[in-house]
Coordinates of C-alpha atoms in Angstrom, one line a residue:
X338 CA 0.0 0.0 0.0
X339 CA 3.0 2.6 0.8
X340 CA 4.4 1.7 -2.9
X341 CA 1.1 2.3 -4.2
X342 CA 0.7 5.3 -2.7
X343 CA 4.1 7.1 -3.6
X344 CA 4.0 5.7 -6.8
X345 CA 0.5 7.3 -7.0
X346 CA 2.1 10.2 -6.0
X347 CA 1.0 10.9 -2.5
X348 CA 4.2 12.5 -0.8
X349 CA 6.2 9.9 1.2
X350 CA 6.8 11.8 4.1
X351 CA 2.8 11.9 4.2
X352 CA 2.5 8.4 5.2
X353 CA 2.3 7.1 8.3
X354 CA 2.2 3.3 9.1
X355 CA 1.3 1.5 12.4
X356 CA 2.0 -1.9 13.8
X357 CA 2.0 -3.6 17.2
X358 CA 5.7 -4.7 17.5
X359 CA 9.1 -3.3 16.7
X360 CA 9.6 -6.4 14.9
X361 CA 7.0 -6.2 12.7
X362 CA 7.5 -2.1 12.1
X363 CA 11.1 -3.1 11.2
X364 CA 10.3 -5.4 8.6
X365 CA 7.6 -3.2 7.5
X366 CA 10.4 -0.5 6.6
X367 CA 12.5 -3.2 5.2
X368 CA 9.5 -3.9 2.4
X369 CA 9.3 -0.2 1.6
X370 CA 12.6 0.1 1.5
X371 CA 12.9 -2.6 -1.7
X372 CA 9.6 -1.0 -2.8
X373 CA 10.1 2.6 -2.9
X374 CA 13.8 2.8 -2.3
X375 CA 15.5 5.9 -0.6
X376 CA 11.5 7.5 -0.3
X377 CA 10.9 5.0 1.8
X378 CA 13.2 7.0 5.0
X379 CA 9.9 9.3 4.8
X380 CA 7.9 7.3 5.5
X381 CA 6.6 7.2 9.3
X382 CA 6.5 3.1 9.9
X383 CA 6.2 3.0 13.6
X384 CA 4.2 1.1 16.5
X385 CA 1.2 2.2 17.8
X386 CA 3.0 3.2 21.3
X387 CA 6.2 5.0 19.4
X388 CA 3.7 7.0 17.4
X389 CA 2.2 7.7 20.7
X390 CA 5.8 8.8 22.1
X391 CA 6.1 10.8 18.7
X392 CA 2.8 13.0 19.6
X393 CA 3.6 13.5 23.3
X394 CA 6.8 14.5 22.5
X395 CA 5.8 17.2 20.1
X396 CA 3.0 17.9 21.3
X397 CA 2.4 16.9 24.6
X398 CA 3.1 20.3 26.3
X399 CA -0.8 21.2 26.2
X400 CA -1.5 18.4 28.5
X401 CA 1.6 19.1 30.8
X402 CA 3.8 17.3 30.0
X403 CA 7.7 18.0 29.5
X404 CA 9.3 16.8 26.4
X405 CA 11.9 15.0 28.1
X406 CA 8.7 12.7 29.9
X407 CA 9.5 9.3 31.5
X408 CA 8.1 6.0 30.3
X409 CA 7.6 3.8 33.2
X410 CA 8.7 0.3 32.3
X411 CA 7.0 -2.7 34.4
X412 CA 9.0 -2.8 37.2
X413 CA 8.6 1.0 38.0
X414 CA 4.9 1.1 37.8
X415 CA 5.0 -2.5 39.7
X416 CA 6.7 -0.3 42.3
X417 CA 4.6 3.0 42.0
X418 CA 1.7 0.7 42.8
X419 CA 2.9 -0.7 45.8
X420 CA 3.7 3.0 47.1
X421 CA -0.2 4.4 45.8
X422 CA -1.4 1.3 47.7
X423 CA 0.7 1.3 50.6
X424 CA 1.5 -2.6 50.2
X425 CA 4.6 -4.5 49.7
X426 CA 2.9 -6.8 48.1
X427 CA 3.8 -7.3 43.9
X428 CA 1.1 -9.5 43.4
X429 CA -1.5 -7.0 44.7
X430 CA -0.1 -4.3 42.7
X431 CA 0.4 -6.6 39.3
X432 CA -3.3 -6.9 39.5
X433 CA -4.5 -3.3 40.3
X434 CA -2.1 -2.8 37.1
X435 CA -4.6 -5.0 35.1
X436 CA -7.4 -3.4 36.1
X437 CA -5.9 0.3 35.7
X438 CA -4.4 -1.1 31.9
X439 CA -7.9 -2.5 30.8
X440 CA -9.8 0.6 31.9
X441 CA -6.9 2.9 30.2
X442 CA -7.3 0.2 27.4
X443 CA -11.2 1.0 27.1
X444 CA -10.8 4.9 27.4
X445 CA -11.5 5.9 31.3
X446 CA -9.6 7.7 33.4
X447 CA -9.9 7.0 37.6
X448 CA -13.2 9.0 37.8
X449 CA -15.2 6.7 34.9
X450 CA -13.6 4.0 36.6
X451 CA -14.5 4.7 39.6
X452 CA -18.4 5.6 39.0
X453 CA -18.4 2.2 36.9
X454 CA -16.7 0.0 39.6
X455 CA -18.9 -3.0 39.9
X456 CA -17.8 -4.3 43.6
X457 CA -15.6 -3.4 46.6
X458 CA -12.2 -4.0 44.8
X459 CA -12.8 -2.4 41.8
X460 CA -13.8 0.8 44.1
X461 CA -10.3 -0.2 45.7
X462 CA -8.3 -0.3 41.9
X463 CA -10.0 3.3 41.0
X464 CA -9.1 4.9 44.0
X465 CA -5.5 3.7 43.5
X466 CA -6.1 4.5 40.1
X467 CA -6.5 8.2 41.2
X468 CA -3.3 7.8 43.3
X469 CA -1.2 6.7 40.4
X470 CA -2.6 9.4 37.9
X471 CA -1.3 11.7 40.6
X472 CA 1.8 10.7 40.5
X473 CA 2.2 10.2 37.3
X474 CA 1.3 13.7 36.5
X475 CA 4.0 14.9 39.4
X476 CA 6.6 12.6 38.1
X477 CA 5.9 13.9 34.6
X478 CA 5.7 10.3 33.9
X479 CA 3.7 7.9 31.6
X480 CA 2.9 3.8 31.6
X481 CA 2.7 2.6 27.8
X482 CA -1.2 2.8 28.0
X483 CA -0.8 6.5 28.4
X484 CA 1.4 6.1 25.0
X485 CA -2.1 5.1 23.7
X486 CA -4.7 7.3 25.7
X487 CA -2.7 10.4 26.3
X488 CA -2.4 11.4 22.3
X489 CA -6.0 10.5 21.6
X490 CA -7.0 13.2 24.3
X491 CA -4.5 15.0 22.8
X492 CA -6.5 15.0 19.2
X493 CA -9.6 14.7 20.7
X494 CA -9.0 18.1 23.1
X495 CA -6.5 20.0 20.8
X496 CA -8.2 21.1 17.1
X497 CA -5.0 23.0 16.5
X498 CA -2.5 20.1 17.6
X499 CA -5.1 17.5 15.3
X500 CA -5.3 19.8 12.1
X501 CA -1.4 19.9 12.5
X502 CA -1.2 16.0 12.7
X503 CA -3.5 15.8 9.9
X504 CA -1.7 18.1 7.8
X505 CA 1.7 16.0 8.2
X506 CA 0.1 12.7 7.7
X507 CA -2.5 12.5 4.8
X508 CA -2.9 8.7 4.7
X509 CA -2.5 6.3 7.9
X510 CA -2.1 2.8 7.2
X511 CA -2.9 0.1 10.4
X512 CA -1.2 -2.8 9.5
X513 CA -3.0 -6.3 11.6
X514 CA -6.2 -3.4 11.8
X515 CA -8.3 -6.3 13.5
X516 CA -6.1 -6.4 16.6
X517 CA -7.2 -2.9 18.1
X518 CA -8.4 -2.1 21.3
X519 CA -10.7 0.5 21.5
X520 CA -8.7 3.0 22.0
X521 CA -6.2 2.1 19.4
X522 CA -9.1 1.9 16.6
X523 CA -10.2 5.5 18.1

């Protein structure tokens, strides 16, 4: 489809492609490569989460965020769990982060969470929820669902910031399409 494209004369660096794994973006970029040749280096091929990085980074500022942000890997938000908790306990935290990751995986923030919450410790994982936004924010930190939700609020909330991004990127290609979560397909 990128070959097609260029070769139908839609500008290269007007493309973006997304995937779910550096893997797959790599060999996505390999294709274009023999495809389109030295065109093919404008091309944004990228996951869904370094697109993500890509908008906050640029963009980002109007929702507070530094460019120079932090990405939480597992073990950090493992930990930061523990602390918005008050447990020692990794197991307990591992599973609040499952909660938190499918409601930030289904678009809701701590307060939809937590006025959706069906039983005691879901009331329990919201409230930590809140906790962990906090911190997040003061941190100027993000977990790689935020990679996700943070630019869609981004586009949703910012016209000027999403006429920008859809200036720069005039087709958007979703390779494995089938595999998105809600939030990814928004």
């Amino acid at each position: 489809k990128i070959g097609r494209l260029i070769q139908a004369g839609l500008a290269a660096d007007r493309i973006a492609a997304t995937t779910f794994t550096n893997k797959a973006a790599a060999e996505m970029r390999e294709r274009a490569a023999q495809l389109v040749g030295r065109d093919a280096r404008k091309v944004l091929i990228c996951t869904f989460h370094a697109l993500g990085v890509r908008l906050l980074r640029d963009d980002g500022e109007v929702l507070g965020l530094k460019k120079q942000f932090s990405i939480l890997d597992t073990d950090d938000i493992t930990s930061l769990l523990k602390d918005c908790g008050g447990t020692n306990d990794a197991a307990t935290a591992r599973g609040w982060q499952w909660t938190i990751s499918a409601w930030k995986g289904a678009g809701m923030n701590s307060a939809q969470a937590l006025a959706q919450a069906k039983d005691e410790n879901e009331r329990v994982a919201a409230t930590i929820m809140a906790r962990y936004e906090e911190r997040l924010t003061a941190y100027q930190s993000v977990d790689f669902d935020d990679l996700i939700t943070l630019p869609l609020k981004l586009l949703r909330e910012h016209e000027d910031v999403r006429a920008r991004w859809q200036k720069k990127m005039g087709h958007v290609l979703v390779d494995e399409y089938q595999d998105t979560n809600a939030t990814q397909y928004e």
